[in-house]
Each structure stands twice: as C-alpha cells, then as structure tokens.
C-alpha cells in the first residue's frame, strides 16, 4: 500500500458515525464533494475485522495512524474526532497536512463544532504545517481571514479566526517536547558561553548542559529525585521519567551538590518554566502561566543569541535542534492564544476546565496503544464486534481516558 496517504478514518460527533476516504498527497486530487465522507448505517451489523479487511483491500485505510481529539469547548459534551496521518516518511509535506487541516475546518464548520485547534508531533512537516497555520499566508489572506494576536514585536505567531469567531490554534504536543528535552541532555552538546567573545586567543570556552551533571549527582546522592533509568540513553524516557528530570527539586539538588552544573540548571529551569504549566492542570491563574512560559522562552531566545554571537560555537552543534526550538516557540504562543481565545469566546467559563494539559496527545498515545491491542478494561479488538459496537466502545474508552487526565 502507498505509505504516503493521508487518511480520515473515523469521525464521531453527536451520534454521527462517518468513515473517510483516503487522500493522495497530491492535494489537487482530493475530493471536494460532500460524499467524500460517506455515512455508515449504524444498523449495519458488519464485523469490524471484516470491515477493516474490506477497507484495506480497497486501499482506503492507512497501515499506521494516530488519533486526534476535539473536545467540545462549551463543555456540553465531549466529542471525539478520529483521524489518521500515516508515518510521513516521504511524500507528505507541510502543505499536505495544512490542506488536511483546512479540509477538517470545512467539516467542523458544517456541524458547528467549536474546535479550538490542532495538535501534532514535532516532525519537520508537522511543525511546518503548524507554522503555516499560524503565519499569514496567501490562501487565508485571499479569504480575508482575521487573526488573534498580541500586538507586541516579540509575539511572532497568530491564530486565524476561521469559524464564527473561534480561533484556530496550533498546539504542538507538550509531552513529546518534554521527552525531547530530556533526550537533548543525553547529547551533552548544549553549550552556554562562559567567557567574553573577544578573548585574545579567539577561542571561547563554554559550559555544557549535560546528563553527566545528573549522573554525578546520583553518584554523590544515590537517593536523589531521579532514577538511573531516567537518564539512560538506552531507554526511551517515559512520561514519569520526564517529570522527574524536568523538576524544580532536581534543579535544587544540582545547585546544592554538583559544582559547575550551572548550564544544566539553566537548561532544566527554562524547560520547566515552559512545560510545567502544561503538565500541571492546576499550575495557577493565566497570568502566572504566561509569566512562567514567557520567562522560559526568553531564556532560550537569549541563549540562542549567545550561540549565534560566539565565534567558536554554532547552533547546529551547540544548541537544541531547530524542530525542538520551534516547538518551544509554538508551545508558548499556543498557551497565550489559548487563554486569549477562551476569554474572548467564553468569558464566563472556568479556565481550569480547559487546562493546557488537555491540548496535548499524551492520553491519545495511550488510547492508540489500546486501539492497537494493549490491555484495557474496555477491549475493542474482539473480532466479532459489529462496527457500531466498535465505535461505541471506542467512545467509552475515550471518555474514560479524558476523565483520567
């Protein structure tokens, strides 16, 4: 099967079950008629195994997919949109993903769904699509679209207002960014200038933000707040590991016990300032959240300028990767636009109900793992399930996941 397809698999909203057709990466070939998302009769008792087999044999289902959540922002009902983008290893560009977002926009406008934005991972094409969404472009300008933005020079992204006053915000995955932040420490190459640029020798030394400082802490203090597995390059860091590494307690331990770990402390602190408001749904009032995330972004921006100004260091070799830096920029802008959008559209609603934590796909990763056959109290992979039973169980499982986040 063509591995470059972009596919809309299932759409569930207000009792409507829809199955989407596959789309070629050639945007010009995408269907524009309403029957692009044909309805599936709920009373049609078709085993899910037979149905998936039939769809795959017709080339209408991707082998790899991820799920996308859209929670009704009014709080009246939690609705779920299931979509799919295969592993975009070739052929799928930022323009294709952006066009998919615009296609979804038409559908949510049709059903009057108050979707506030889209969440993706930090792959280059995904980030490109988010940037394309948040930077004015000729397509949206031709439609006379207005944008939600803060009028300040350092605020570089804006949210287009596409439907009935609702902003469309680009949300990178904060959980994915947290794990990337920990992996960056394993590279041991994130540098910060320690001497003046105009040294007589022309060589500038640098202090390194590195996992070695944390390992030194574990040697001196075996009962430190992190575990050996959290900082092992051979183990994929999970959510719990990132919370132990990106933590104020660890920063205090480094400051107290590991001399010369200032660069690591600064890197961890800047990361915590940005990511903690996403992890903790009760972090504080919106102004406290904005103060924290903007402090973190300002730190990374200035750190980046130090690297650029140094004659001995290069961004490519001595700073976090460009995708990760862009993700941090987008996370900060998304948080501010998130609260601005809620205030403008729903000023009477409790902002805690729509915490930044709910904008990522952490719960969806677990959901998708269950969908692929993991252990769950609501098994959905039973071969003799009808298509309607399959969707009902999937909806129950999503409600369970949402209640646990």
GROMACS .gro file of N, CA and C in nm, residues 137-274:
model
  414
  137UNK      N    1  -0.079   3.362   0.536
  137UNK     CA    2  -0.037   3.313   0.405
  137UNK      C    3  -0.137   3.359   0.299
  138UNK      N    4  -0.098   3.345   0.175
  138UNK     CA    5  -0.177   3.398   0.064
  138UNK      C    6  -0.316   3.334   0.058
  139UNK      N    7  -0.325   3.203   0.093
  139UNK     CA    8  -0.455   3.135   0.085
  139UNK      C    9  -0.553   3.195   0.184
  140UNK      N   10  -0.511   3.209   0.311
  140UNK     CA   11  -0.601   3.264   0.412
  140UNK      C   12  -0.625   3.413   0.390
  141UNK      N   13  -0.522   3.483   0.342
  141UNK     CA   14  -0.541   3.625   0.315
  141UNK      C   15  -0.643   3.647   0.203
  142UNK      N   16  -0.645   3.556   0.106
  142UNK     CA   17  -0.741   3.569  -0.004
  142UNK      C   18  -0.884   3.553   0.045
  143UNK      N   19  -0.901   3.488   0.160
  143UNK     CA   20  -1.034   3.471   0.219
  143UNK      C   21  -1.067   3.581   0.319
  144UNK      N   22  -0.976   3.680   0.332
  144UNK     CA   23  -0.995   3.793   0.423
  144UNK      C   24  -1.010   3.746   0.568
  145UNK      N   25  -0.924   3.651   0.605
  145UNK     CA   26  -0.927   3.596   0.741
  145UNK      C   27  -0.861   3.693   0.838
  146UNK      N   28  -0.923   3.710   0.955
  146UNK     CA   29  -0.863   3.789   1.062
  146UNK      C   30  -0.787   3.697   1.157
  147UNK      N   31  -0.694   3.757   1.235
  147UNK     CA   32  -0.609   3.679   1.324
  147UNK      C   33  -0.619   3.730   1.467
  148UNK      N   34  -0.606   3.635   1.561
  148UNK     CA   35  -0.594   3.668   1.703
  148UNK      C   36  -0.446   3.673   1.737
  149UNK      N   37  -0.399   3.787   1.791
  149UNK     CA   38  -0.256   3.805   1.815
  149UNK      C   39  -0.237   3.910   1.923
  150UNK      N   40  -0.122   3.905   1.991
  150UNK     CA   41  -0.084   4.011   2.083
  150UNK      C   42  -0.002   4.114   2.006
  151UNK      N   43  -0.035   4.242   2.016
  151UNK     CA   44   0.037   4.345   1.941
  151UNK      C   45   0.170   4.382   2.006
  152UNK      N   46   0.265   4.291   1.998
  152UNK     CA   47   0.399   4.318   2.051
  152UNK      C   48   0.501   4.255   1.958
  153UNK      N   49   0.617   4.321   1.938
  153UNK     CA   50   0.715   4.275   1.837
  153UNK      C   51   0.764   4.132   1.859
  154UNK      N   52   0.777   4.090   1.983
  154UNK     CA   53   0.832   3.958   2.011
  154UNK      C   54   0.729   3.846   1.998
  155UNK      N   55   0.604   3.880   1.970
  155UNK     CA   56   0.498   3.780   1.953
  155UNK      C   57   0.484   3.754   1.804
  156UNK      N   58   0.535   3.640   1.759
  156UNK     CA   59   0.553   3.619   1.615
  156UNK      C   60   0.446   3.532   1.550
  157UNK      N   61   0.364   3.461   1.629
  157UNK     CA   62   0.261   3.375   1.572
  157UNK      C   63   0.122   3.430   1.604
  158UNK      N   64   0.026   3.397   1.518
  158UNK     CA   65  -0.112   3.442   1.536
  158UNK      C   66  -0.206   3.327   1.502
  159UNK      N   67  -0.327   3.333   1.557
  159UNK     CA   68  -0.426   3.228   1.532
  159UNK      C   69  -0.534   3.280   1.438
  160UNK      N   70  -0.552   3.218   1.322
  160UNK     CA   71  -0.658   3.263   1.231
  160UNK      C   72  -0.796   3.237   1.290
  161UNK      N   73  -0.887   3.327   1.267
  161UNK     CA   74  -1.025   3.311   1.313
  161UNK      C   75  -1.106   3.265   1.192
  162UNK      N   76  -1.130   3.135   1.185
  162UNK     CA   77  -1.189   3.075   1.065
  162UNK      C   78  -1.338   3.051   1.076
  163UNK      N   79  -1.391   3.032   1.199
  163UNK     CA   80  -1.530   2.993   1.212
  163UNK      C   81  -1.598   3.068   1.326
  164UNK      N   82  -1.695   3.150   1.297
  164UNK     CA   83  -1.782   3.211   1.398
  164UNK      C   84  -1.705   3.268   1.516
  165UNK      N   85  -1.593   3.327   1.491
  165UNK     CA   86  -1.517   3.391   1.597
  165UNK      C   87  -1.424   3.299   1.673
  166UNK      N   88  -1.423   3.168   1.642
  166UNK     CA   89  -1.333   3.076   1.711
  166UNK      C   90  -1.193   3.083   1.650
  167UNK      N   91  -1.090   3.104   1.731
  167UNK     CA   92  -0.954   3.098   1.677
  167UNK      C   93  -0.913   2.954   1.651
  168UNK      N   94  -0.828   2.934   1.554
  168UNK     CA   95  -0.773   2.801   1.525
  168UNK      C   96  -0.626   2.804   1.566
  169UNK      N   97  -0.595   2.737   1.676
  169UNK     CA   98  -0.464   2.746   1.739
  169UNK      C   99  -0.382   2.621   1.708
  170UNK      N  100  -0.254   2.638   1.687
  170UNK     CA  101  -0.163   2.526   1.662
  170UNK      C  102  -0.101   2.483   1.794
  171UNK      N  103  -0.133   2.362   1.839
  171UNK     CA  104  -0.081   2.309   1.965
  171UNK      C  105   0.021   2.198   1.937
  172UNK      N  106   0.150   2.223   1.954
  172UNK     CA  107   0.243   2.110   1.948
  172UNK      C  108   0.219   2.020   2.069
  173UNK      N  109   0.268   1.899   2.062
  173UNK     CA  110   0.249   1.806   2.174
  173UNK      C  111   0.349   1.837   2.285
  174UNK      N  112   0.300   1.882   2.399
  174UNK     CA  113   0.389   1.917   2.509
  174UNK      C  114   0.458   1.793   2.568
  175UNK      N  115   0.389   1.679   2.566
  175UNK     CA  116   0.451   1.558   2.620
  175UNK      C  117   0.567   1.513   2.532
  176UNK      N  118   0.549   1.520   2.402
  176UNK     CA  119   0.657   1.486   2.309
  176UNK      C  120   0.775   1.581   2.330
  177UNK      N  121   0.746   1.709   2.351
  177UNK     CA  122   0.852   1.807   2.374
  177UNK      C  123   0.924   1.781   2.506
  178UNK      N  124   0.852   1.735   2.607
  178UNK     CA  125   0.915   1.703   2.736
  178UNK      C  126   1.018   1.592   2.721
  179UNK      N  127   0.980   1.487   2.647
  179UNK     CA  128   1.073   1.377   2.627
  179UNK      C  129   1.192   1.420   2.542
  180UNK      N  130   1.168   1.508   2.445
  180UNK     CA  131   1.278   1.560   2.364
  180UNK      C  132   1.373   1.643   2.450
  181UNK      N  133   1.320   1.718   2.545
  181UNK     CA  134   1.404   1.798   2.634
  181UNK      C  135   1.500   1.711   2.713
  182UNK      N  136   1.453   1.595   2.758
  182UNK     CA  137   1.540   1.503   2.831
  182UNK      C  138   1.643   1.442   2.738
  183UNK      N  139   1.601   1.404   2.617
  183UNK     CA  140   1.697   1.345   2.522
  183UNK      C  141   1.806   1.444   2.484
  184UNK      N  142   1.772   1.573   2.480
  184UNK     CA  143   1.874   1.673   2.449
  184UNK      C  144   1.988   1.670   2.549
  185UNK      N  145   1.956   1.646   2.676
  185UNK     CA  146   2.061   1.638   2.778
  185UNK      C  147   2.155   1.521   2.752
  186UNK      N  148   2.102   1.413   2.695
  186UNK     CA  149   2.185   1.296   2.667
  186UNK      C  150   2.288   1.324   2.559
  187UNK      N  151   2.262   1.427   2.475
  187UNK     CA  152   2.357   1.459   2.368
  187UNK      C  153   2.483   1.527   2.420
  188UNK      N  154   2.472   1.592   2.538
  188UNK     CA  155   2.587   1.657   2.602
  188UNK      C  156   2.655   1.759   2.511
  189UNK      N  157   2.577   1.835   2.435
  189UNK     CA  158   2.639   1.933   2.347
  189UNK      C  159   2.574   2.071   2.358
  190UNK      N  160   2.477   2.087   2.446
  190UNK     CA  161   2.410   2.215   2.460
  190UNK      C  162   2.502   2.308   2.539
  191UNK      N  163   2.554   2.411   2.475
  191UNK     CA  164   2.658   2.496   2.534
  191UNK      C  165   2.604   2.633   2.569
  192UNK      N  166   2.668   2.694   2.669
  192UNK     CA  167   2.639   2.832   2.701
  192UNK      C  168   2.773   2.904   2.721
  193UNK      N  169   2.785   3.026   2.669
  193UNK     CA  170   2.910   3.099   2.674
  193UNK      C  171   2.949   3.127   2.818
  194UNK      N  172   3.076   3.104   2.849
  194UNK     CA  173   3.126   3.127   2.984
  194UNK      C  174   3.232   3.236   2.988
  195UNK      N  175   3.287   3.276   2.873
  195UNK     CA  176   3.389   3.380   2.868
  195UNK      C  177   3.349   3.486   2.766
  196UNK      N  178   3.422   3.598   2.769
  196UNK     CA  179   3.396   3.704   2.672
  196UNK      C  180   3.424   3.657   2.531
  197UNK      N  181   3.352   3.715   2.435
  197UNK     CA  182   3.369   3.675   2.295
  197UNK      C  183   3.505   3.717   2.241
  198UNK      N  184   3.557   3.831   2.285
  198UNK     CA  185   3.681   3.885   2.228
  198UNK      C  186   3.803   3.842   2.306
  199UNK      N  187   3.814   3.713   2.335
  199UNK     CA  188   3.932   3.663   2.405
  199UNK      C  189   4.053   3.672   2.313
  200UNK      N  190   4.170   3.684   2.372
  200UNK     CA  191   4.292   3.707   2.294
  200UNK      C  192   4.318   3.593   2.197
  201UNK      N  193   4.287   3.472   2.237
  201UNK     CA  194   4.315   3.356   2.151
  201UNK      C  195   4.210   3.337   2.043
  202UNK      N  196   4.097   3.405   2.058
  202UNK     CA  197   3.989   3.386   1.962
  202UNK      C  198   3.909   3.261   1.988
  203UNK      N  199   3.941   3.187   2.094
  203UNK     CA  200   3.869   3.064   2.128
  203UNK      C  201   3.785   3.091   2.253
  204UNK      N  202   3.662   3.055   2.246
  204UNK     CA  203   3.571   3.079   2.358
  204UNK      C  204   3.534   2.946   2.422
  205UNK      N  205   3.553   2.935   2.551
  205UNK     CA  206   3.513   2.814   2.621
  205UNK      C  207   3.365   2.821   2.653
  206UNK      N  208   3.309   2.708   2.682
  206UNK     CA  209   3.166   2.704   2.709
  206UNK      C  210   3.137   2.603   2.818
  207UNK      N  211   3.034   2.629   2.895
  207UNK     CA  212   2.983   2.530   2.988
  207UNK      C  213   2.874   2.451   2.917
  208UNK      N  214   2.867   2.324   2.947
  208UNK     CA  215   2.778   2.234   2.875
  208UNK      C  216   2.663   2.191   2.966
  209UNK      N  217   2.542   2.198   2.913
  209UNK     CA  218   2.426   2.139   2.980
  209UNK      C  219   2.427   1.991   2.943
  210UNK      N  220   2.447   1.906   3.041
  210UNK     CA  221   2.470   1.765   3.009
  210UNK      C  222   2.411   1.673   3.115
  211UNK      N  223   2.381   1.552   3.072
  211UNK     CA  224   2.333   1.450   3.164
  211UNK      C  225   2.442   1.407   3.261
  212UNK      N  226   2.569   1.437   3.229
  212UNK     CA  227   2.678   1.398   3.319
  212UNK      C  228   2.664   1.464   3.456
  213UNK      N  229   2.609   1.585   3.460
  213UNK     CA  230   2.588   1.651   3.590
  213UNK      C  231   2.487   1.574   3.674
  214UNK      N  232   2.384   1.521   3.610
  214UNK     CA  233   2.282   1.445   3.683
  214UNK      C  234   2.340   1.311   3.729
  215UNK      N  235   2.423   1.250   3.645
  215UNK     CA  236   2.487   1.125   3.686
  215UNK      C  237   2.583   1.148   3.802
  216UNK      N  238   2.651   1.261   3.800
  216UNK     CA  239   2.739   1.294   3.913
  216UNK      C  240   2.658   1.311   4.041
  217UNK      N  241   2.540   1.369   4.028
  217UNK     CA  242   2.452   1.384   4.144
  217UNK      C  243   2.411   1.248   4.198
  218UNK      N  244   2.379   1.153   4.109
  218UNK     CA  245   2.339   1.020   4.154
  218UNK      C  246   2.452   0.947   4.224
  219UNK      N  247   2.576   0.974   4.182
  219UNK     CA  248   2.690   0.911   4.249
  219UNK      C  249   2.708   0.965   4.389
  220UNK      N  250   2.688   1.096   4.403
  220UNK     CA  251   2.705   1.158   4.535
  220UNK      C  252   2.583   1.136   4.623
  221UNK      N  253   2.466   1.137   4.561
  221UNK     CA  254   2.341   1.123   4.635
  221UNK      C  255   2.256   1.014   4.570
  222UNK      N  256   2.277   0.886   4.607
  222UNK     CA  257   2.201   0.776   4.545
  222UNK      C  258   2.050   0.791   4.560
  223UNK      N  259   2.007   0.864   4.663
  223UNK     CA  260   1.863   0.882   4.686
  223UNK      C  261   1.810   1.010   4.622
  224UNK      N  262   1.879   1.061   4.522
  224UNK     CA  263   1.833   1.182   4.452
  224UNK      C  264   1.698   1.156   4.386
  225UNK      N  265   1.633   1.262   4.344
  225UNK     CA  266   1.494   1.251   4.297
  225UNK      C  267   1.480   1.181   4.163
  226UNK      N  268   1.589   1.165   4.086
  226UNK     CA  269   1.582   1.095   3.958
  226UNK      C  270   1.630   0.952   3.974
  227UNK      N  271   1.593   0.867   3.877
  227UNK     CA  272   1.637   0.729   3.874
  227UNK      C  273   1.741   0.711   3.763
  228UNK      N  274   1.821   0.606   3.775
  228UNK     CA  275   1.922   0.579   3.672
  228UNK      C  276   1.856   0.558   3.536
  229UNK      N  277   1.742   0.492   3.534
  229UNK     CA  278   1.676   0.466   3.406
  229UNK      C  279   1.627   0.594   3.339
  230UNK      N  280   1.601   0.698   3.420
  230UNK     CA  281   1.552   0.823   3.363
  230UNK      C  282   1.655   0.890   3.273
  231UNK      N  283   1.783   0.863   3.298
  231UNK     CA  284   1.890   0.932   3.225
  231UNK      C  285   1.976   0.833   3.147
  232UNK      N  286   1.917   0.719   3.114
  232UNK     CA  287   1.990   0.620   3.035
  232UNK      C  288   1.963   0.641   2.887
  233UNK      N  289   2.068   0.650   2.804
  233UNK     CA  290   2.046   0.667   2.659
  233UNK      C  291   1.990   0.541   2.594
  234UNK      N  292   1.990   0.430   2.665
  234UNK     CA  293   1.943   0.304   2.609
  234UNK      C  294   1.794   0.281   2.635
  235UNK      N  295   1.733   0.371   2.712
  235UNK     CA  296   1.593   0.354   2.750
  235UNK      C  297   1.514   0.475   2.700
  236UNK      N  298   1.401   0.448   2.637
  236UNK     CA  299   1.314   0.557   2.592
  236UNK      C  300   1.246   0.619   2.713
  237UNK      N  301   1.271   0.745   2.736
  237UNK     CA  302   1.216   0.812   2.854
  237UNK      C  303   1.064   0.822   2.844
  238UNK      N  304   0.996   0.779   2.951
  238UNK     CA  305   0.850   0.786   2.952
  238UNK      C  306   0.804   0.913   3.023
  239UNK      N  307   0.674   0.927   3.039
  239UNK     CA  308   0.619   1.049   3.097
  239UNK      C  309   0.665   1.070   3.240
  240UNK      N  310   0.669   0.962   3.320
  240UNK     CA  311   0.711   0.975   3.459
  240UNK      C  312   0.857   1.017   3.468
  241UNK      N  313   0.940   0.964   3.379
  241UNK     CA  314   1.082   0.999   3.380
  241UNK      C  315   1.102   1.147   3.351
  242UNK      N  316   1.030   1.197   3.253
  242UNK     CA  317   1.047   1.339   3.219
  242UNK      C  318   1.002   1.429   3.333
  243UNK      N  319   0.901   1.387   3.407
  243UNK     CA  320   0.856   1.469   3.519
  243UNK      C  321   0.957   1.470   3.632
  244UNK      N  322   1.034   1.363   3.647
  244UNK     CA  323   1.138   1.362   3.750
  244UNK      C  324   1.260   1.443   3.707
  245UNK      N  325   1.290   1.444   3.577
  245UNK     CA  326   1.407   1.519   3.530
  245UNK      C  327   1.375   1.668   3.518
  246UNK      N  328   1.261   1.701   3.459
  246UNK     CA  329   1.222   1.841   3.444
  246UNK      C  330   1.144   1.882   3.568
  247UNK      N  331   1.220   1.907   3.673
  247UNK     CA  332   1.159   1.927   3.804
  247UNK      C  333   1.243   2.025   3.885
  248UNK      N  334   1.177   2.115   3.956
  248UNK     CA  335   1.249   2.213   4.039
  248UNK      C  336   1.332   2.146   4.148
  249UNK      N  337   1.286   2.031   4.197
  249UNK     CA  338   1.360   1.962   4.302
  249UNK      C  339   1.496   1.917   4.251
  250UNK      N  340   1.502   1.865   4.130
  250UNK     CA  341   1.630   1.822   4.073
  250UNK      C  342   1.722   1.942   4.053
  251UNK      N  343   1.667   2.054   4.010
  251UNK     CA  344   1.748   2.175   3.991
  251UNK      C  345   1.810   2.218   4.124
  252UNK      N  346   1.733   2.214   4.231
  252UNK     CA  347   1.785   2.250   4.364
  252UNK      C  348   1.894   2.153   4.408
  253UNK      N  349   1.876   2.024   4.379
  253UNK     CA  350   1.977   1.924   4.417
  253UNK      C  351   2.108   1.948   4.342
  254UNK      N  352   2.099   1.981   4.213
  254UNK     CA  353   2.220   2.010   4.136
  254UNK      C  354   2.291   2.133   4.190
  255UNK      N  355   2.215   2.237   4.222
  255UNK     CA  356   2.274   2.360   4.273
  255UNK      C  357   2.345   2.337   4.406
  256UNK      N  358   2.293   2.244   4.484
  256UNK     CA  359   2.348   2.220   4.618
  256UNK      C  360   2.467   2.126   4.616
  257UNK      N  361   2.467   2.028   4.526
  257UNK     CA  362   2.566   1.921   4.536
  257UNK      C  363   2.664   1.911   4.419
  258UNK      N  364   2.633   1.967   4.303
  258UNK     CA  365   2.719   1.948   4.185
  258UNK      C  366   2.774   2.083   4.141
  259UNK      N  367   2.900   2.107   4.173
  259UNK     CA  368   2.964   2.232   4.133
  259UNK      C  369   2.985   2.234   3.981
  260UNK      N  370   2.968   2.351   3.921
  260UNK     CA  371   2.988   2.364   3.777
  260UNK      C  372   2.871   2.317   3.693
  261UNK      N  373   2.757   2.294   3.755
  261UNK     CA  374   2.640   2.245   3.679
  261UNK      C  375   2.544   2.356   3.641
  262UNK      N  376   2.595   2.480   3.637
  262UNK     CA  377   2.506   2.594   3.612
  262UNK      C  378   2.434   2.585   3.478
  263UNK      N  379   2.505   2.539   3.375
  263UNK     CA  380   2.442   2.530   3.243
  263UNK      C  381   2.327   2.430   3.243
  264UNK      N  382   2.348   2.317   3.309
  264UNK     CA  383   2.242   2.216   3.319
  264UNK      C  384   2.124   2.270   3.398
  265UNK      N  385   2.154   2.341   3.507
  265UNK     CA  386   2.046   2.401   3.586
  265UNK      C  387   1.965   2.500   3.503
  266UNK      N  388   2.035   2.584   3.426
  266UNK     CA  389   1.966   2.684   3.345
  266UNK      C  390   1.879   2.618   3.238
  267UNK      N  391   1.933   2.514   3.175
  267UNK     CA  392   1.856   2.443   3.072
  267UNK      C  393   1.731   2.379   3.132
  268UNK      N  394   1.748   2.312   3.246
  268UNK     CA  395   1.634   2.248   3.311
  268UNK      C  396   1.532   2.352   3.356
  269UNK      N  397   1.580   2.465   3.412
  269UNK     CA  398   1.488   2.566   3.461
  269UNK      C  399   1.406   2.627   3.348
  270UNK      N  400   1.471   2.659   3.236
  270UNK     CA  401   1.399   2.716   3.122
  270UNK      C  402   1.296   2.617   3.069
  271UNK      N  403   1.333   2.489   3.065
  271UNK     CA  404   1.240   2.386   3.018
  271UNK      C  405   1.121   2.372   3.112
  272UNK      N  406   1.149   2.375   3.243
  272UNK     CA  407   1.042   2.364   3.342
  272UNK      C  408   0.947   2.482   3.332
  273UNK      N  409   1.001   2.601   3.316
  273UNK     CA  410   0.916   2.719   3.305
  273UNK      C  411   0.814   2.706   3.192
  274UNK      N  412   0.856   2.646   3.082
  274UNK     CA  413   0.765   2.631   2.967
  274UNK      C  414   0.672   2.512   2.983
   0.00000   0.00000   0.00000
